[in-house]
PDB file of C-alpha atoms and ligand atoms in Angstrom:
ATOM      1  CA  MET A  18      27.982  11.710   0.448  1.00 87.00           C
ATOM      2  CA  GLU A  19      25.315   9.331   1.774  1.00 93.00           C
ATOM      3  CA  LYS A  20      24.802   5.966   0.085  1.00 96.00           C
ATOM      4  CA  ARG A  21      21.486   4.098   0.210  1.00 96.00           C
ATOM      5  CA  GLU A  22      21.222   0.503  -0.998  1.00 97.00           C
ATOM      6  CA  LEU A  23      17.919  -0.922  -2.181  1.00 97.00           C
ATOM      7  CA  ILE A  24      16.642  -4.005  -3.926  1.00 97.00           C
ATOM      8  CA  CYS A  25      14.334  -3.069  -6.785  1.00 97.00           C
ATOM      9  CA  ILE A  26      10.896  -4.678  -6.543  1.00 94.00           C
ATOM     10  CA  GLY A  27       9.941  -3.795 -10.125  1.00 94.00           C
ATOM     11  CA  CYS A  28      10.417  -7.350 -11.450  1.00 97.00           C
ATOM     12  CA  PRO A  29      11.751 -10.749 -10.316  1.00 97.00           C
ATOM     13  CA  LEU A  30      15.332  -9.808 -11.260  1.00 97.00           C
ATOM     14  CA  GLY A  31      15.609  -7.798  -8.019  1.00 97.00           C
ATOM     15  CA  CYS A  32      18.516  -5.554  -9.034  1.00 98.00           C
ATOM     16  CA  MET A  33      20.638  -4.185  -6.180  1.00 98.00           C
ATOM     17  CA  ILE A  34      20.526  -0.410  -6.563  1.00 98.00           C
ATOM     18  CA  THR A  35      22.782   2.164  -4.936  1.00 98.00           C
ATOM     19  CA  VAL A  36      21.594   5.749  -4.556  1.00 98.00           C
ATOM     20  CA  ASP A  37      24.156   8.452  -3.821  1.00 97.00           C
ATOM     21  CA  MET A  38      22.622  11.393  -1.965  1.00 96.00           C
ATOM     22  CA  GLN A  39      23.880  14.787  -0.969  1.00 95.00           C
ATOM     23  CA  ASP A  40      21.930  17.053   1.385  1.00 93.00           C
ATOM     24  CA  GLY A  41      18.822  14.907   0.962  1.00 89.00           C
ATOM     25  CA  LYS A  42      18.942  15.070  -2.842  1.00 94.00           C
ATOM     26  CA  VAL A  43      19.639  12.232  -5.253  1.00 97.00           C
ATOM     27  CA  VAL A  44      22.975  12.688  -7.037  1.00 97.00           C
ATOM     28  CA  LYS A  45      23.425   9.335  -8.778  1.00 97.00           C
ATOM     29  CA  VAL A  46      21.596   6.009  -9.168  1.00 98.00           C
ATOM     30  CA  THR A  47      23.564   2.876 -10.133  1.00 98.00           C
ATOM     31  CA  GLY A  48      22.891  -0.854 -10.336  1.00 98.00           C
ATOM     32  CA  ASN A  49      19.515  -0.642 -12.048  1.00 98.00           C
ATOM     33  CA  THR A  50      19.141  -2.664 -15.236  1.00 98.00           C
ATOM     34  CA  CYS A  51      16.261  -0.592 -16.609  1.00 98.00           C
ATOM     35  CA  PRO A  52      14.735   2.899 -16.153  1.00 97.00           C
ATOM     36  CA  ARG A  53      11.980   1.524 -13.899  1.00 97.00           C
ATOM     37  CA  GLY A  54      14.601   0.758 -11.279  1.00 98.00           C
ATOM     38  CA  GLU A  55      15.883   4.330 -11.226  1.00 97.00           C
ATOM     39  CA  LYS A  56      12.351   5.701 -10.905  1.00 96.00           C
ATOM     40  CA  TYR A  57      11.605   3.282  -8.048  1.00 96.00           C
ATOM     41  CA  ALA A  58      14.854   4.086  -6.219  1.00 97.00           C
ATOM     42  CA  VAL A  59      14.402   7.868  -6.445  1.00 97.00           C
ATOM     43  CA  LYS A  60      10.848   7.601  -5.143  1.00 94.00           C
ATOM     44  CA  GLU A  61      11.850   5.193  -2.370  1.00 95.00           C
ATOM     45  CA  VAL A  62      14.525   7.505  -0.966  1.00 96.00           C
ATOM     46  CA  THR A  63      12.588  10.765  -1.379  1.00 94.00           C
ATOM     47  CA  CYS A  64       8.895   9.889  -0.952  1.00 92.00           C
ATOM     48  CA  PRO A  65       8.347   6.216  -0.037  1.00 95.00           C
ATOM     49  CA  THR A  66       4.793   4.882  -0.318  1.00 95.00           C
ATOM     50  CA  ARG A  67       3.076   1.555   0.294  1.00 95.00           C
ATOM     51  CA  ILE A  68      -0.246  -0.143  -0.378  1.00 96.00           C
ATOM     52  CA  VAL A  69      -1.787  -0.910   3.041  1.00 97.00           C
ATOM     53  CA  THR A  70      -3.642  -4.204   3.450  1.00 97.00           C
ATOM     54  CA  SER A  71      -5.827  -5.008   6.437  1.00 97.00           C
ATOM     55  CA  SER A  72      -9.279  -6.319   7.346  1.00 97.00           C
ATOM     56  CA  VAL A  73     -12.593  -5.130   8.798  1.00 98.00           C
ATOM     57  CA  ARG A  74     -15.503  -6.868  10.516  1.00 97.00           C
ATOM     58  CA  VAL A  75     -18.624  -7.798   8.533  1.00 97.00           C
ATOM     59  CA  SER A  76     -22.165  -8.181   9.792  1.00 96.00           C
ATOM     60  CA  GLY A  77     -24.739 -10.446   8.163  1.00 95.00           C
ATOM     61  CA  GLY A  78     -22.265 -11.994   5.753  1.00 95.00           C
ATOM     62  CA  ASP A  79     -21.155 -15.520   4.877  1.00 94.00           C
ATOM     63  CA  ILE A  80     -17.778 -14.567   6.358  1.00 94.00           C
ATOM     64  CA  HIS A  81     -17.061 -12.408   9.407  1.00 94.00           C
ATOM     65  CA  VAL A  82     -13.915 -10.634   8.256  1.00 97.00           C
ATOM     66  CA  LEU A  83     -13.367  -8.775   4.998  1.00 98.00           C
ATOM     67  CA  SER A  84      -9.916  -8.132   3.545  1.00 98.00           C
ATOM     68  CA  VAL A  85      -9.315  -4.570   2.363  1.00 98.00           C
ATOM     69  CA  LYS A  86      -6.497  -2.508   0.863  1.00 98.00           C
ATOM     70  CA  THR A  87      -5.801   1.106   0.046  1.00 98.00           C
ATOM     71  CA  ARG A  88      -6.710   1.763  -3.586  1.00 97.00           C
ATOM     72  CA  GLU A  89      -3.315   3.418  -4.094  1.00 96.00           C
ATOM     73  CA  ALA A  90      -0.061   3.541  -2.214  1.00 95.00           C
ATOM     74  CA  VAL A  91      -0.043   5.906   0.774  1.00 97.00           C
ATOM     75  CA  PRO A  92       2.942   7.759   2.271  1.00 95.00           C
ATOM     76  CA  LYS A  93       4.952   5.309   4.392  1.00 95.00           C
ATOM     77  CA  GLU A  94       4.641   7.426   7.539  1.00 95.00           C
ATOM     78  CA  LYS A  95       0.824   7.132   7.309  1.00 96.00           C
ATOM     79  CA  ILE A  96       0.694   3.322   7.295  1.00 97.00           C
ATOM     80  CA  PHE A  97      -0.142   2.901  10.993  1.00 96.00           C
ATOM     81  CA  ASP A  98      -2.657   5.752  10.967  1.00 97.00           C
ATOM     82  CA  CYS A  99      -4.397   4.102   8.019  1.00 97.00           C
ATOM     83  CA  ALA A 100      -4.502   0.710   9.748  1.00 95.00           C
ATOM     84  CA  ASN A 101      -5.796   2.327  12.956  1.00 96.00           C
ATOM     85  CA  ALA A 102      -8.559   4.123  11.060  1.00 96.00           C
ATOM     86  CA  LEU A 103     -10.127   0.720  10.312  1.00 96.00           C
ATOM     87  CA  LYS A 104     -10.420  -0.358  13.950  1.00 94.00           C
ATOM     88  CA  THR A 105     -13.993   0.869  14.392  1.00 93.00           C
ATOM     89  CA  VAL A 106     -15.191   0.104  10.867  1.00 97.00           C
ATOM     90  CA  LYS A 107     -17.818  -2.597  10.449  1.00 96.00           C
ATOM     91  CA  VAL A 108     -19.536  -3.204   7.112  1.00 97.00           C
ATOM     92  CA  ALA A 109     -22.829  -4.882   6.318  1.00 96.00           C
ATOM     93  CA  ALA A 110     -23.110  -7.641   3.729  1.00 97.00           C
ATOM     94  CA  PRO A 111     -23.295  -7.837   0.778  1.00 96.00           C
ATOM     95  CA  VAL A 112     -19.953  -6.431  -0.333  1.00 97.00           C
ATOM     96  CA  ARG A 113     -18.369  -6.608  -3.779  1.00 98.00           C
ATOM     97  CA  ILE A 114     -14.680  -6.447  -4.650  1.00 98.00           C
ATOM     98  CA  GLY A 115     -13.766  -2.797  -5.187  1.00 98.00           C
ATOM     99  CA  ASP A 116     -16.493  -1.361  -2.945  1.00 98.00           C
ATOM    100  CA  ILE A 117     -15.248   1.599  -0.921  1.00 98.00           C
ATOM    101  CA  ILE A 118     -15.051   0.596   2.735  1.00 98.00           C
ATOM    102  CA  LEU A 119     -13.521   3.802   4.112  1.00 98.00           C
ATOM    103  CA  LYS A 120     -13.568   6.933   1.948  1.00 97.00           C
ATOM    104  CA  ASP A 121     -10.440   8.621   3.251  1.00 97.00           C
ATOM    105  CA  ALA A 122      -7.690   6.592   4.914  1.00 96.00           C
ATOM    106  CA  ALA A 123      -6.270   8.825   7.675  1.00 95.00           C
ATOM    107  CA  GLY A 124      -6.468  12.081   5.748  1.00 96.00           C
ATOM    108  CA  THR A 125      -4.581  10.757   2.715  1.00 96.00           C
ATOM    109  CA  GLY A 126      -7.606  11.180   0.442  1.00 97.00           C
ATOM    110  CA  ILE A 127      -7.116   7.542  -0.606  1.00 97.00           C
ATOM    111  CA  PRO A 128      -9.938   5.068   0.091  1.00 98.00           C
ATOM    112  CA  PHE A 129      -9.792   1.543   1.456  1.00 98.00           C
ATOM    113  CA  VAL A 130     -11.549  -0.877  -0.901  1.00 98.00           C
ATOM    114  CA  ALA A 131     -12.780  -4.442  -0.497  1.00 98.00           C
ATOM    115  CA  THR A 132     -10.627  -7.205  -1.943  1.00 98.00           C
ATOM    116  CA  LYS A 133     -13.245  -9.927  -1.506  1.00 96.00           C
ATOM    117  CA  ASN A 134     -16.918 -10.517  -2.249  1.00 97.00           C
ATOM    118  CA  VAL A 135     -19.169 -11.140   0.751  1.00 97.00           C
ATOM    119  CA  LYS A 136     -22.659 -12.621   0.309  1.00 95.00           C
ATOM    120  CA  PHE A 137     -25.571 -12.434   2.715  1.00 92.00           C
ATOM    121  CA  ARG A 138     -25.405 -15.219   5.267  1.00 86.00           C
ATOM    122  CA  SER A 139     -27.882 -17.902   4.338  1.00 77.00           C
ATOM    123  CA  SER A 140     -30.408 -18.735   7.067  1.00 61.00           C
ATOM    124  CA  LEU A 141     -30.482 -22.405   5.900  1.00 51.00           C
TER     125      LEU A 141
HETATM  126  S1  LIG B 228      15.850  -2.292 -12.290  1.00 91.21           S
HETATM  127 FE1  LIG B 228      14.494  -3.023 -13.889  1.00 91.21          FE
HETATM  128  S2  LIG B 228      15.296  -5.073 -14.331  1.00 91.21           S
HETATM  129 FE2  LIG B 228      16.128  -4.503 -12.327  1.00 91.21          FE
HETATM  130  S3  LIG B 228      14.646  -5.321 -10.831  1.00 91.21           S
HETATM  131 FE3  LIG B 228      14.070  -3.186 -11.262  1.00 91.21          FE
HETATM  132  S4  LIG B 228      12.511  -3.379 -12.850  1.00 91.21           S
HETATM  133 FE4  LIG B 228      13.648  -5.309 -12.816  1.00 91.21          FE
END
């Protein structure tokens, strides 16, 4: 029997959760104070995902770098591919929060979106 220990990130309580696994399948979850913790732990040991945050270059804007994030969590093993996919991306101002910056992050089908507004650079 394999035991995995996790700290739940569902709320500030940070419960210490233990997941018992057999042959790659979850047998028992203990230590969670609420059902959200069990759901998180099962997902984390079977199909972990993360929101990816990064930045891209901007042309013609009042700032030169725009912060972006994946609109949803992507599979953990795709994190570096997603970050790499942004290396050649450059956007033109203006940009609004939520604008799609890259339609499909590394074949996940999940877009990168802007997390900042960027105005045109003033010539004054
Ligand atoms: S198990 Fe529930 S109470 Fe505990 S940290 Fe997770 S969300 Fe919070």
